[in-house]
Amino acid sequence: MIQMPGNDFDVEELICNESFQEYCLGASLEHQILWKEWMAKYPDRKEYIAEAERIVSILNVKQGSRIEQLKALRSGLTQQEAFRSAISLKSDISFKSEISSKEEALERSLKVVRPRWYFYLGSSAAAILIAMTFLYFYKPAFFEVKKEQALVRFSSGKALRKTIILKDGSVVTLAKESSIRLGEGFNSSNREIWLSGAAFFDVKHDATHPFVVHTTFNDIKVLGTTFNVKAYADSALMETALIQGRVQVASKKYPGYFVVLKPNQKLSMLNSPAKTAISKPDAEYRISELKQNPAAPVPEEIAWVRKRLDIDNLPLSVIAQRLQEWYGITITISGEEVKNYRYSGVFENETILKTLEALQLSYPFHFEVEGDRIYIKK
């Protein structure tokens, strides 16, 4: 049975909790759901939680597979005494000097900024750090970087919008205080992401690799579609609004229960604190039509991410700046000639990729996408 900390938890307690370690490493969807729900109960202590996540990440150096990382943390707890004995046998002064210099180099490479309470952590956390340091210097193969397995995260922070273009060609626009985490093997063995907050998705069709969005409340499965998800962990309401295509929203609270949405439909779910005696969750899951204002070009649910762009003989450098400010994506243009290409036109309800592709028809240019950045050149 998983032991969750009480309301008086501290950073050290979180670091030494094996279930929390599995959550940080993304080793289990069950742990992801469990800890997200637990964190939502303590919004006033999110700084403690964030610091514990940071330290677990540092101890793992974010390298190797999830299983290897988890084994390393557990090994650090169990091998404390054995490592101390090994250290005591090395009494030579030059050896101590070598270890000291290597530890200093490790600290510089990790750029660790120690908070005040760091020096008062208990022996368990200290043992983890000692074990990881030992493995770093005497088992270099353990720390071999596996880039294809590295976790990828994107966050909007305080920005109103942040656009990310995924490797499969799907476009994700994050709302304020939102983030996504890509699953291992994204675009090769799967297309799974974990969302915290709100986001608009324009998913590239791939029948062999369904696109799945995991939230605290539901799992949303699509093949190729345009939809909006609002799923803040501390909110009482979760919404999925479908613009085009088809999505299936599967409940985590009621296993086996799911809803299939049609275009211009919205699913709203009340986030009750615990399971109730309701035999059917119909009282919590409600389907309605999208709110359409006759004077507005798009439904209210996605107005935050759509904009009419009027261009009248403007250089590409100015157009890029407008796109950058609205979509929250960095655009870099190489070459003065390209910057001075001039365009006119009206773009309405288009993604940033569609807008750039339309501009290419007048004055050809090339653009490459790398996550949350776009590079334009002749």
Coordinates of C-alpha atoms in Angstrom, one line a residue:
M1 CA 0.0 0.0 0.0
I2 CA 1.3 3.4 -1.0
Q3 CA 2.1 5.7 2.0
M4 CA 1.2 9.3 1.3
P5 CA 2.8 12.1 3.5
G6 CA 0.7 13.9 6.1
N7 CA -0.1 17.6 5.9
D8 CA 3.1 18.5 7.9
F9 CA 5.4 16.9 5.3
D10 CA 8.8 18.4 4.5
V11 CA 11.1 18.2 1.5
E12 CA 13.2 15.3 2.9
E13 CA 10.2 13.2 3.5
L14 CA 9.1 13.6 -0.1
I15 CA 12.6 12.8 -1.5
C16 CA 12.8 9.5 0.5
N17 CA 9.3 8.4 -0.5
E18 CA 9.7 5.6 -3.1
S19 CA 6.2 6.4 -4.6
F20 CA 7.2 10.1 -5.0
Q21 CA 10.4 9.0 -6.7
E22 CA 8.4 6.9 -9.2
Y23 CA 6.1 9.9 -9.8
C24 CA 9.2 12.2 -10.5
L25 CA 10.6 9.6 -12.9
G26 CA 7.3 9.0 -14.7
A27 CA 7.6 5.3 -14.0
S28 CA 3.9 4.7 -13.5
L29 CA 0.7 6.3 -14.6
E30 CA -0.9 5.2 -11.4
H31 CA 1.6 7.2 -9.4
Q32 CA 1.2 10.2 -11.7
I33 CA -2.6 10.3 -11.0
L34 CA -2.2 9.6 -7.3
W35 CA 0.4 12.4 -6.7
K36 CA -1.3 15.0 -8.9
E37 CA -4.5 14.5 -6.8
W38 CA -2.5 14.7 -3.6
M39 CA -0.7 17.9 -4.7
A40 CA -3.9 19.6 -5.5
K41 CA -4.8 19.4 -1.8
Y42 CA -1.7 21.5 -0.8
P43 CA -1.5 24.5 -3.1
D44 CA 0.2 26.5 -0.4
R45 CA 3.1 24.1 -0.2
K46 CA 3.8 23.8 -3.9
E47 CA 7.3 25.3 -3.4
Y48 CA 8.2 22.4 -1.1
I49 CA 7.0 19.9 -3.7
A50 CA 8.8 21.6 -6.6
E51 CA 12.1 21.6 -4.6
A52 CA 11.7 17.9 -3.9
E53 CA 11.1 17.2 -7.6
R54 CA 14.2 19.3 -8.4
I55 CA 16.4 17.4 -6.0
V56 CA 15.2 14.0 -7.2
S57 CA 16.0 15.1 -10.8
I58 CA 19.5 16.3 -9.8
L59 CA 20.2 13.0 -8.0
N60 CA 19.2 11.1 -11.2
V61 CA 21.0 13.6 -13.5
K62 CA 18.0 13.0 -15.8
Q63 CA 19.9 10.2 -17.6
G64 CA 19.2 6.5 -18.3
S65 CA 15.8 4.8 -18.5
R66 CA 13.1 5.2 -15.8
I67 CA 13.8 1.7 -14.4
E68 CA 17.5 2.4 -14.1
Q69 CA 16.9 5.8 -12.4
L70 CA 14.5 4.2 -9.9
K71 CA 16.9 1.4 -9.1
A72 CA 19.6 4.0 -8.6
L73 CA 17.6 5.9 -6.0
R74 CA 16.7 2.7 -4.1
S75 CA 20.3 1.5 -4.4
G76 CA 21.5 4.7 -2.8
L77 CA 19.4 4.0 0.3
T78 CA 20.5 0.4 0.7
Q79 CA 24.2 0.8 -0.1
Q80 CA 25.0 3.6 2.4
E81 CA 27.0 1.6 4.9
A82 CA 28.8 -0.4 2.2
F83 CA 30.0 2.8 0.6
R84 CA 31.1 4.3 3.9
S85 CA 33.2 1.2 4.5
A86 CA 34.8 1.5 1.1
I87 CA 35.6 5.1 1.7
S88 CA 37.2 4.4 5.1
L89 CA 39.7 2.1 3.4
K90 CA 41.0 4.9 1.3
S91 CA 43.0 7.0 3.8
D92 CA 45.6 8.2 1.4
I93 CA 45.7 12.0 1.3
S94 CA 46.0 12.1 -2.5
F95 CA 42.9 10.0 -2.8
K96 CA 40.9 12.3 -0.6
S97 CA 42.1 15.3 -2.6
E98 CA 41.1 13.6 -5.8
I99 CA 37.6 12.8 -4.5
S100 CA 37.2 16.3 -3.2
S101 CA 38.2 17.9 -6.6
K102 CA 35.8 15.5 -8.4
E103 CA 32.9 16.4 -6.1
E104 CA 33.6 20.1 -6.7
A105 CA 33.6 19.5 -10.4
L106 CA 30.3 17.6 -10.1
E107 CA 28.7 20.4 -8.2
R108 CA 29.8 22.9 -10.8
S109 CA 28.5 20.8 -13.7
L110 CA 25.1 20.4 -12.0
K111 CA 25.0 24.1 -10.9
V112 CA 23.5 23.0 -7.6
V113 CA 22.2 26.0 -5.6
R114 CA 21.7 24.6 -2.1
P115 CA 18.8 26.0 0.0
R116 CA 19.4 26.7 3.7
W117 CA 17.8 23.5 4.8
Y118 CA 20.0 21.4 2.5
F119 CA 22.7 20.9 5.1
Y120 CA 20.2 19.6 7.6
L121 CA 18.8 16.8 5.5
G122 CA 18.7 13.4 7.2
S123 CA 21.0 10.5 6.5
S124 CA 18.7 8.9 3.9
A125 CA 18.9 11.8 1.5
A126 CA 22.6 12.2 2.1
A127 CA 23.1 8.5 1.4
I128 CA 21.4 8.9 -2.0
L129 CA 23.7 11.7 -3.0
I130 CA 26.8 9.8 -1.8
A131 CA 25.8 6.7 -3.8
M132 CA 25.1 8.7 -6.9
T133 CA 28.5 10.5 -6.6
F134 CA 30.2 7.1 -6.2
L135 CA 28.4 5.7 -9.3
Y136 CA 29.3 8.8 -11.2
F137 CA 33.1 8.3 -10.8
Y138 CA 33.4 4.6 -10.6
K139 CA 30.6 3.3 -12.9
P140 CA 30.6 5.8 -15.8
A141 CA 28.6 3.4 -18.0
F142 CA 25.7 3.9 -15.6
F143 CA 25.5 7.5 -16.5
E144 CA 25.6 7.0 -20.3
V145 CA 23.1 9.5 -21.8
K146 CA 20.2 8.0 -23.7
K147 CA 18.7 10.9 -25.5
E148 CA 15.9 9.0 -27.1
Q149 CA 14.6 8.2 -23.6
A150 CA 14.9 11.7 -22.1
L151 CA 11.7 13.2 -20.8
V152 CA 10.7 16.3 -22.7
R153 CA 8.6 19.0 -21.0
F154 CA 7.2 22.4 -22.1
S155 CA 5.6 25.0 -19.9
S156 CA 4.0 28.4 -20.6
G157 CA 4.7 29.9 -17.2
K158 CA 3.2 33.4 -16.9
A159 CA 2.9 33.8 -20.7
L160 CA -0.7 34.0 -22.1
R161 CA 0.1 31.5 -24.8
K162 CA 3.0 29.3 -25.8
T163 CA 2.9 27.2 -29.0
I164 CA 4.9 24.0 -29.4
I165 CA 5.2 22.0 -32.6
L166 CA 5.7 18.4 -31.8
K167 CA 7.9 16.0 -33.9
D168 CA 4.8 14.4 -35.4
G169 CA 3.7 17.7 -36.8
S170 CA 0.9 18.3 -34.2
V171 CA 0.6 21.8 -32.9
V172 CA -0.1 22.4 -29.2
T173 CA -0.8 25.9 -27.8
L174 CA -0.6 26.1 -24.0
A175 CA -2.6 28.6 -21.9
K176 CA -1.2 30.5 -19.0
E177 CA 0.3 28.3 -16.1
S178 CA 0.1 25.1 -18.2
S179 CA 2.5 22.4 -19.2
I180 CA 2.9 19.2 -21.1
R181 CA 5.2 16.2 -20.8
L182 CA 5.9 13.9 -23.7
G183 CA 6.0 10.2 -23.2
E184 CA 9.2 8.2 -23.8
G185 CA 9.4 7.2 -27.5
F186 CA 7.0 10.0 -28.6
N187 CA 6.5 9.8 -32.4
S188 CA 8.3 6.5 -32.6
S189 CA 6.4 4.0 -30.5
N190 CA 3.6 6.2 -29.2
R191 CA 2.0 9.7 -29.2
E192 CA 1.2 10.1 -25.5
I193 CA 1.5 13.4 -23.6
W194 CA 0.5 14.4 -20.0
L195 CA -1.2 17.8 -19.7
S196 CA -1.5 20.0 -16.6
G197 CA -3.6 23.1 -17.2
A198 CA -5.3 24.1 -20.5
A199 CA -4.2 23.6 -24.1
F200 CA -5.5 23.7 -27.7
F201 CA -4.5 20.8 -29.9
D202 CA -4.3 20.6 -33.7
V203 CA -3.3 16.9 -34.1
K204 CA -1.7 15.4 -37.2
H205 CA -3.6 12.3 -38.5
D206 CA -1.8 9.0 -37.9
A207 CA -4.2 6.0 -37.7
T208 CA -1.4 3.6 -36.5
H209 CA -0.4 5.8 -33.6
P210 CA -3.4 7.3 -31.8
F211 CA -2.7 10.6 -30.0
V212 CA -3.5 10.4 -26.3
V213 CA -3.7 13.2 -23.8
H214 CA -3.6 12.2 -20.1
T215 CA -5.0 14.6 -17.5
T216 CA -5.6 14.2 -13.8
F217 CA -9.3 13.4 -14.6
N218 CA -9.5 11.7 -18.0
D219 CA -7.6 10.1 -20.9
I220 CA -8.5 11.7 -24.3
K221 CA -7.8 9.5 -27.3
V222 CA -7.9 10.9 -30.9
L223 CA -6.7 10.0 -34.4
G224 CA -6.6 13.4 -36.0
T225 CA -8.6 16.3 -34.8
T226 CA -8.7 19.8 -33.4
F227 CA -9.8 20.3 -29.8
N228 CA -9.4 22.2 -26.6
V229 CA -8.8 20.8 -23.1
K230 CA -9.1 22.7 -19.8
A231 CA -7.8 20.5 -16.9
Y232 CA -6.2 22.4 -14.1
A233 CA -5.6 20.1 -11.2
D234 CA -7.0 22.5 -8.6
S235 CA -10.1 23.4 -10.6
A236 CA -13.6 22.0 -9.9
L237 CA -14.4 21.7 -13.6
M238 CA -12.7 20.0 -16.5
E239 CA -13.7 20.7 -20.1
T240 CA -13.0 19.1 -23.5
A241 CA -14.2 21.0 -26.5
L242 CA -14.1 19.3 -29.9
I243 CA -13.8 21.5 -33.0
Q244 CA -13.1 19.0 -35.7
G245 CA -12.7 15.2 -35.9
R246 CA -13.6 12.7 -33.2
V247 CA -12.3 12.1 -29.6
Q248 CA -13.0 9.6 -26.9
V249 CA -12.8 10.8 -23.3
A250 CA -12.2 7.9 -20.9
S251 CA -12.8 8.5 -17.2
K252 CA -10.2 7.6 -14.6
K253 CA -12.6 7.9 -11.7
Y254 CA -15.1 5.5 -13.3
P255 CA -13.0 2.8 -15.2
G256 CA -14.7 1.6 -18.3
Y257 CA -16.9 4.7 -18.7
F258 CA -16.2 6.9 -21.7
V259 CA -17.8 9.6 -23.8
V260 CA -17.4 10.0 -27.6
L261 CA -17.7 13.7 -28.7
K262 CA -18.8 15.0 -32.1
P263 CA -17.7 18.3 -33.7
N264 CA -18.9 21.4 -31.9
Q265 CA -19.6 19.5 -28.7
K266 CA -18.1 20.1 -25.3
L267 CA -17.8 17.6 -22.4
S268 CA -17.8 19.2 -18.9
M269 CA -16.9 17.1 -15.8
L270 CA -17.3 18.1 -12.2
N271 CA -14.2 17.2 -10.1
S272 CA -15.8 15.8 -7.0
P273 CA -13.2 15.0 -4.2
A274 CA -13.9 11.3 -3.9
K275 CA -15.8 8.5 -5.4
T276 CA -19.5 8.5 -4.6
A277 CA -22.2 5.8 -4.6
I278 CA -23.4 6.9 -8.0
S279 CA -23.8 3.8 -10.2
K280 CA -23.5 5.9 -13.4
P281 CA -21.4 9.1 -13.7
D282 CA -23.9 10.9 -15.9
A283 CA -24.4 13.4 -13.1
E284 CA -20.8 14.5 -13.4
Y285 CA -20.3 14.2 -17.1
R286 CA -22.4 16.6 -19.2
I287 CA -22.3 17.1 -23.0
S288 CA -23.4 20.5 -24.5
E289 CA -23.0 22.4 -27.7
L290 CA -20.1 24.9 -28.1
K291 CA -21.0 28.5 -27.3
Q292 CA -21.2 30.3 -30.6
N293 CA -21.5 34.1 -30.8
P294 CA -23.0 35.1 -34.2
A295 CA -20.6 38.1 -34.2
A296 CA -17.5 36.0 -33.5
P297 CA -15.7 33.8 -36.0
V298 CA -15.0 31.0 -33.5
P299 CA -16.6 29.4 -30.5
E300 CA -16.0 31.1 -27.1
E301 CA -14.1 28.0 -25.9
I302 CA -11.2 28.6 -28.3
A303 CA -11.3 32.4 -28.7
W304 CA -8.2 32.6 -26.6
V305 CA -6.0 30.9 -29.2
R306 CA -7.5 32.1 -32.5
K307 CA -6.9 35.6 -34.0
R308 CA -7.7 37.4 -37.2
L309 CA -4.4 38.6 -38.8
D310 CA -4.7 41.5 -41.3
I311 CA -1.6 42.1 -43.3
D312 CA -1.2 45.1 -45.6
N313 CA 2.2 45.3 -47.4
L314 CA 4.2 44.4 -44.3
P315 CA 7.7 42.9 -44.2
L316 CA 8.1 39.4 -43.0
S317 CA 10.1 40.6 -40.0
V318 CA 7.0 42.5 -38.7
I319 CA 4.7 39.7 -39.5
A320 CA 6.9 37.3 -37.6
Q321 CA 6.9 39.6 -34.6
R322 CA 3.1 39.6 -34.6
L323 CA 2.9 35.8 -34.9
Q324 CA 5.5 35.5 -32.1
E325 CA 3.6 37.8 -29.7
W326 CA 0.3 36.1 -30.3
Y327 CA 1.2 32.4 -30.5
G328 CA 4.0 32.5 -27.9
I329 CA 6.6 30.9 -30.1
T330 CA 10.1 32.2 -30.9
I331 CA 10.7 33.0 -34.6
T332 CA 14.2 33.6 -36.0
I333 CA 14.8 34.9 -39.5
S334 CA 18.2 34.5 -41.2
G335 CA 19.1 37.0 -44.0
E336 CA 18.1 40.6 -44.6
E337 CA 16.5 39.8 -48.0
V338 CA 14.1 37.3 -46.3
K339 CA 13.3 39.8 -43.5
N340 CA 12.2 42.3 -46.1
Y341 CA 9.8 40.1 -48.1
R342 CA 6.5 42.0 -48.1
Y343 CA 3.0 40.4 -47.9
S344 CA -0.6 41.4 -47.9
G345 CA -3.6 39.3 -46.9
V346 CA -6.1 38.2 -44.2
F347 CA -5.6 35.1 -42.1
E348 CA -8.4 34.0 -39.9
N349 CA -8.6 31.0 -37.5
E350 CA -5.3 29.5 -38.9
T351 CA -2.5 27.8 -36.9
I352 CA 0.9 29.4 -37.2
L353 CA 2.0 26.6 -39.5
K354 CA -0.9 27.2 -41.9
T355 CA -0.1 30.9 -41.9
L356 CA 3.5 30.4 -42.7
E357 CA 2.7 27.9 -45.5
A358 CA 0.3 30.5 -47.0
L359 CA 3.0 33.2 -46.9
Q360 CA 5.4 30.9 -48.8
L361 CA 3.1 31.0 -51.8
S362 CA 4.1 34.6 -52.6
Y363 CA 7.8 34.9 -51.7
P364 CA 9.2 31.3 -51.2
F365 CA 11.2 30.7 -48.0
H366 CA 12.0 27.7 -45.9
F367 CA 11.2 27.2 -42.3
E368 CA 12.2 24.5 -39.8
V369 CA 10.6 23.8 -36.5
E370 CA 12.3 22.7 -33.2
G371 CA 9.8 22.4 -30.4
D372 CA 8.9 26.0 -29.3
R373 CA 11.1 27.7 -32.0
I374 CA 10.8 28.3 -35.7
Y375 CA 13.7 29.1 -38.0
I376 CA 13.1 30.9 -41.3
K377 CA 15.7 31.2 -44.1
K378 CA 15.8 31.7 -47.9

